[in-house]
PDB file of C-alpha atoms in Angstrom:
ATOM      1  CA  MET A   1      22.927  30.305  19.655  1.00 51.00           C
ATOM      2  CA  ILE A   2      19.241  29.821  20.546  1.00 59.00           C
ATOM      3  CA  ALA A   3      18.396  27.630  23.579  1.00 78.00           C
ATOM      4  CA  LYS A   4      15.971  25.360  21.651  1.00 90.00           C
ATOM      5  CA  PRO A   5      15.681  26.651  18.088  1.00 94.00           C
ATOM      6  CA  GLU A   6      12.508  26.213  16.078  1.00 96.00           C
ATOM      7  CA  ILE A   7      12.912  25.240  12.447  1.00 97.00           C
ATOM      8  CA  LEU A   8      10.141  25.438   9.872  1.00 96.00           C
ATOM      9  CA  PHE A   9      10.422  23.521   6.591  1.00 96.00           C
ATOM     10  CA  VAL A  10       8.191  24.832   3.808  1.00 94.00           C
ATOM     11  CA  CYS A  11       7.356  23.533   0.350  1.00 92.00           C
ATOM     12  CA  VAL A  12       4.293  23.951  -1.808  1.00 91.00           C
ATOM     13  CA  HIS A  13       2.388  20.726  -1.090  1.00 93.00           C
ATOM     14  CA  ASN A  14       4.023  19.700   2.236  1.00 95.00           C
ATOM     15  CA  ALA A  15       3.871  16.161   0.936  1.00 96.00           C
ATOM     16  CA  GLY A  16       7.522  15.450   0.091  1.00 96.00           C
ATOM     17  CA  ARG A  17      10.631  17.555   0.693  1.00 96.00           C
ATOM     18  CA  SER A  18       9.462  19.443   3.778  1.00 96.00           C
ATOM     19  CA  GLN A  19       8.040  16.287   5.346  1.00 97.00           C
ATOM     20  CA  MET A  20      11.300  14.394   4.774  1.00 98.00           C
ATOM     21  CA  ALA A  21      13.336  17.277   6.196  1.00 98.00           C
ATOM     22  CA  ALA A  22      11.154  17.549   9.289  1.00 98.00           C
ATOM     23  CA  ALA A  23      11.289  13.819   9.972  1.00 98.00           C
ATOM     24  CA  LEU A  24      15.039  13.651   9.450  1.00 98.00           C
ATOM     25  CA  LEU A  25      15.705  16.671  11.685  1.00 98.00           C
ATOM     26  CA  LYS A  26      13.472  15.283  14.460  1.00 97.00           C
ATOM     27  CA  HIS A  27      15.308  11.991  14.210  1.00 97.00           C
ATOM     28  CA  HIS A  28      18.813  13.485  14.337  1.00 96.00           C
ATOM     29  CA  ALA A  29      18.057  16.215  16.854  1.00 96.00           C
ATOM     30  CA  GLY A  30      16.671  13.989  19.587  1.00 93.00           C
ATOM     31  CA  GLY A  31      14.518  16.728  21.074  1.00 93.00           C
ATOM     32  CA  ARG A  32      17.137  19.506  20.918  1.00 94.00           C
ATOM     33  CA  VAL A  33      15.078  21.531  18.409  1.00 96.00           C
ATOM     34  CA  VAL A  34      11.419  22.202  17.647  1.00 97.00           C
ATOM     35  CA  VAL A  35      10.550  21.090  14.117  1.00 97.00           C
ATOM     36  CA  ARG A  36       7.537  21.997  12.006  1.00 97.00           C
ATOM     37  CA  SER A  37       6.667  21.663   8.321  1.00 96.00           C
ATOM     38  CA  ALA A  38       3.948  23.259   6.219  1.00 95.00           C
ATOM     39  CA  GLY A  39       2.942  24.015   2.663  1.00 93.00           C
ATOM     40  CA  SER A  40       1.513  26.960   0.792  1.00 90.00           C
ATOM     41  CA  ALA A  41      -0.974  24.661  -1.006  1.00 91.00           C
ATOM     42  CA  PRO A  42      -0.967  21.407   0.969  1.00 94.00           C
ATOM     43  CA  ALA A  43      -1.791  18.113  -0.712  1.00 95.00           C
ATOM     44  CA  ASP A  44      -4.197  15.593   0.768  1.00 96.00           C
ATOM     45  CA  THR A  45      -1.542  12.996   1.629  1.00 96.00           C
ATOM     46  CA  ILE A  46       2.183  12.378   1.717  1.00 96.00           C
ATOM     47  CA  HIS A  47       3.612  11.159  -1.623  1.00 96.00           C
ATOM     48  CA  PRO A  48       3.719   7.329  -1.491  1.00 96.00           C
ATOM     49  CA  ALA A  49       7.294   7.159  -2.831  1.00 97.00           C
ATOM     50  CA  VAL A  50       8.407   9.653  -0.154  1.00 97.00           C
ATOM     51  CA  ALA A  51       6.792   7.532   2.583  1.00 97.00           C
ATOM     52  CA  ARG A  52       8.434   4.408   1.149  1.00 97.00           C
ATOM     53  CA  ALA A  53      11.902   5.988   0.911  1.00 98.00           C
ATOM     54  CA  MET A  54      11.636   7.172   4.496  1.00 98.00           C
ATOM     55  CA  ARG A  55      10.475   3.734   5.717  1.00 98.00           C
ATOM     56  CA  GLU A  56      13.609   2.279   4.138  1.00 98.00           C
ATOM     57  CA  ILE A  57      15.714   4.247   6.624  1.00 98.00           C
ATOM     58  CA  GLY A  58      13.427   3.479   9.564  1.00 98.00           C
ATOM     59  CA  LEU A  59      11.335   6.676   9.617  1.00 98.00           C
ATOM     60  CA  ASP A  60       7.566   6.329   9.489  1.00 97.00           C
ATOM     61  CA  LEU A  61       5.647   9.240   7.934  1.00 96.00           C
ATOM     62  CA  SER A  62       2.225   7.634   8.375  1.00 93.00           C
ATOM     63  CA  PRO A  63       1.313   9.911  11.312  1.00 92.00           C
ATOM     64  CA  ALA A  64       2.272  13.007   9.277  1.00 93.00           C
ATOM     65  CA  SER A  65      -0.181  14.950   7.172  1.00 95.00           C
ATOM     66  CA  PRO A  66       0.246  18.003   4.940  1.00 97.00           C
ATOM     67  CA  THR A  67      -0.408  21.245   6.830  1.00 96.00           C
ATOM     68  CA  LEU A  68      -1.296  24.693   5.571  1.00 95.00           C
ATOM     69  CA  LEU A  69       1.398  27.318   6.085  1.00 92.00           C
ATOM     70  CA  THR A  70       0.299  30.190   8.312  1.00 92.00           C
ATOM     71  CA  THR A  71       1.841  33.487   9.253  1.00 90.00           C
ATOM     72  CA  ASP A  72       2.081  32.225  12.855  1.00 93.00           C
ATOM     73  CA  HIS A  73       4.215  29.282  11.715  1.00 91.00           C
ATOM     74  CA  VAL A  74       6.711  31.655  10.151  1.00 91.00           C
ATOM     75  CA  ARG A  75       6.570  34.175  12.976  1.00 91.00           C
ATOM     76  CA  SER A  76       7.404  31.542  15.641  1.00 93.00           C
ATOM     77  CA  ALA A  77      10.288  29.957  13.693  1.00 94.00           C
ATOM     78  CA  ASP A  78      13.929  30.876  14.254  1.00 94.00           C
ATOM     79  CA  VAL A  79      14.925  29.436  10.883  1.00 95.00           C
ATOM     80  CA  VAL A  80      12.625  29.036   7.865  1.00 95.00           C
ATOM     81  CA  VAL A  81      13.871  26.617   5.220  1.00 96.00           C
ATOM     82  CA  THR A  82      12.021  26.975   1.918  1.00 93.00           C
ATOM     83  CA  MET A  83      12.049  24.336  -0.789  1.00 92.00           C
ATOM     84  CA  GLY A  84      10.430  25.700  -3.870  1.00 78.00           C
ATOM     85  CA  CYS A  85       7.555  27.654  -2.325  1.00 68.00           C
ATOM     86  CA  GLY A  86       8.520  30.864  -4.117  1.00 63.00           C
ATOM     87  CA  ASP A  87       6.839  34.008  -2.881  1.00 60.00           C
ATOM     88  CA  ALA A  88       4.153  32.146  -0.932  1.00 65.00           C
ATOM     89  CA  CYS A  89       6.172  32.208   2.301  1.00 71.00           C
ATOM     90  CA  PRO A  90       5.666  35.373   4.394  1.00 72.00           C
ATOM     91  CA  VAL A  91       8.871  37.267   5.052  1.00 77.00           C
ATOM     92  CA  PHE A  92       9.565  38.894   8.403  1.00 79.00           C
ATOM     93  CA  PRO A  93      12.532  41.229   8.928  1.00 82.00           C
ATOM     94  CA  GLY A  94      15.252  39.737  11.071  1.00 82.00           C
ATOM     95  CA  LYS A  95      14.115  36.166  10.477  1.00 88.00           C
ATOM     96  CA  ARG A  96      16.678  33.731   9.069  1.00 93.00           C
ATOM     97  CA  TYR A  97      15.653  32.146   5.757  1.00 92.00           C
ATOM     98  CA  LEU A  98      17.391  29.391   3.845  1.00 94.00           C
ATOM     99  CA  ASP A  99      16.291  28.381   0.350  1.00 93.00           C
ATOM    100  CA  TRP A 100      17.174  24.783  -0.467  1.00 95.00           C
ATOM    101  CA  GLN A 101      16.952  24.188  -4.209  1.00 93.00           C
ATOM    102  CA  LEU A 102      15.844  20.569  -4.401  1.00 93.00           C
ATOM    103  CA  ASP A 103      13.893  18.590  -6.969  1.00 93.00           C
ATOM    104  CA  ASP A 104      10.232  17.989  -6.147  1.00 93.00           C
ATOM    105  CA  PRO A 105       9.801  14.247  -5.481  1.00 94.00           C
ATOM    106  CA  ALA A 106       6.273  14.218  -6.935  1.00 91.00           C
ATOM    107  CA  ASP A 107       6.064  11.782  -9.836  1.00 91.00           C
ATOM    108  CA  LYS A 108       9.744  10.800  -9.455  1.00 95.00           C
ATOM    109  CA  SER A 109      11.035   7.258  -9.385  1.00 96.00           C
ATOM    110  CA  LEU A 110      11.906   5.716  -6.024  1.00 97.00           C
ATOM    111  CA  ASP A 111      15.624   5.984  -6.907  1.00 98.00           C
ATOM    112  CA  ASP A 112      15.194   9.717  -7.537  1.00 98.00           C
ATOM    113  CA  VAL A 113      13.306  10.130  -4.267  1.00 98.00           C
ATOM    114  CA  ARG A 114      16.122   8.327  -2.419  1.00 98.00           C
ATOM    115  CA  ARG A 115      18.655  10.774  -3.907  1.00 98.00           C
ATOM    116  CA  ILE A 116      16.513  13.732  -2.837  1.00 98.00           C
ATOM    117  CA  ARG A 117      16.114  12.199   0.646  1.00 98.00           C
ATOM    118  CA  ASP A 118      19.833  11.709   1.001  1.00 98.00           C
ATOM    119  CA  GLU A 119      20.575  15.286  -0.044  1.00 98.00           C
ATOM    120  CA  ILE A 120      18.027  16.591   2.429  1.00 98.00           C
ATOM    121  CA  ASP A 121      19.578  14.387   5.111  1.00 98.00           C
ATOM    122  CA  ARG A 122      23.015  15.907   4.434  1.00 98.00           C
ATOM    123  CA  ARG A 123      21.646  19.450   4.647  1.00 98.00           C
ATOM    124  CA  VAL A 124      19.638  18.690   7.773  1.00 98.00           C
ATOM    125  CA  ARG A 125      22.735  17.310   9.527  1.00 97.00           C
ATOM    126  CA  ASP A 126      24.724  20.418   8.572  1.00 97.00           C
ATOM    127  CA  LEU A 127      21.983  22.723   9.829  1.00 97.00           C
ATOM    128  CA  LEU A 128      21.685  20.801  13.096  1.00 96.00           C
ATOM    129  CA  ALA A 129      25.447  20.941  13.672  1.00 95.00           C
ATOM    130  CA  GLU A 130      25.337  24.685  13.153  1.00 93.00           C
ATOM    131  CA  LEU A 131      22.317  25.334  15.395  1.00 93.00           C
ATOM    132  CA  VAL A 132      23.026  22.860  18.165  1.00 90.00           C
ATOM    133  CA  PRO A 133      26.732  22.062  18.178  1.00 80.00           C
ATOM    134  CA  ASN A 134      27.758  18.734  19.677  1.00 73.00           C
ATOM    135  CA  PRO A 135      28.936  19.342  23.272  1.00 57.00           C
ATOM    136  CA  ASP A 136      31.911  16.968  22.870  1.00 49.00           C
TER     137      ASP A 136
END
């Protein structure tokens, strides 16, 4: 177990899935992990339906902005969670990678985005429980 693990969420545009995952993990972790997100070809803004779906559960993505993935992001992470970025994510030996197959929320209905959000939330909670077990 790592003292304060760093998790990097990566998707192509860093405007949907990875932003939701980062916000959800920050929310649930309460400072027990370092969370970053990035994209191999970042968009200009967060998808509006993603921002709306997150606001519905009390998480504000307005301060977030899509960020370009760098080798340093990957190098510093303990766990890299990819979400459809394919071969664009650098691979370092000994690094833990998870590939979450999730629909891209771009151009999806709000109901579809909610389903994607809820699936990401489930996976984020499972990952958090594994990395930082509850001391109870």
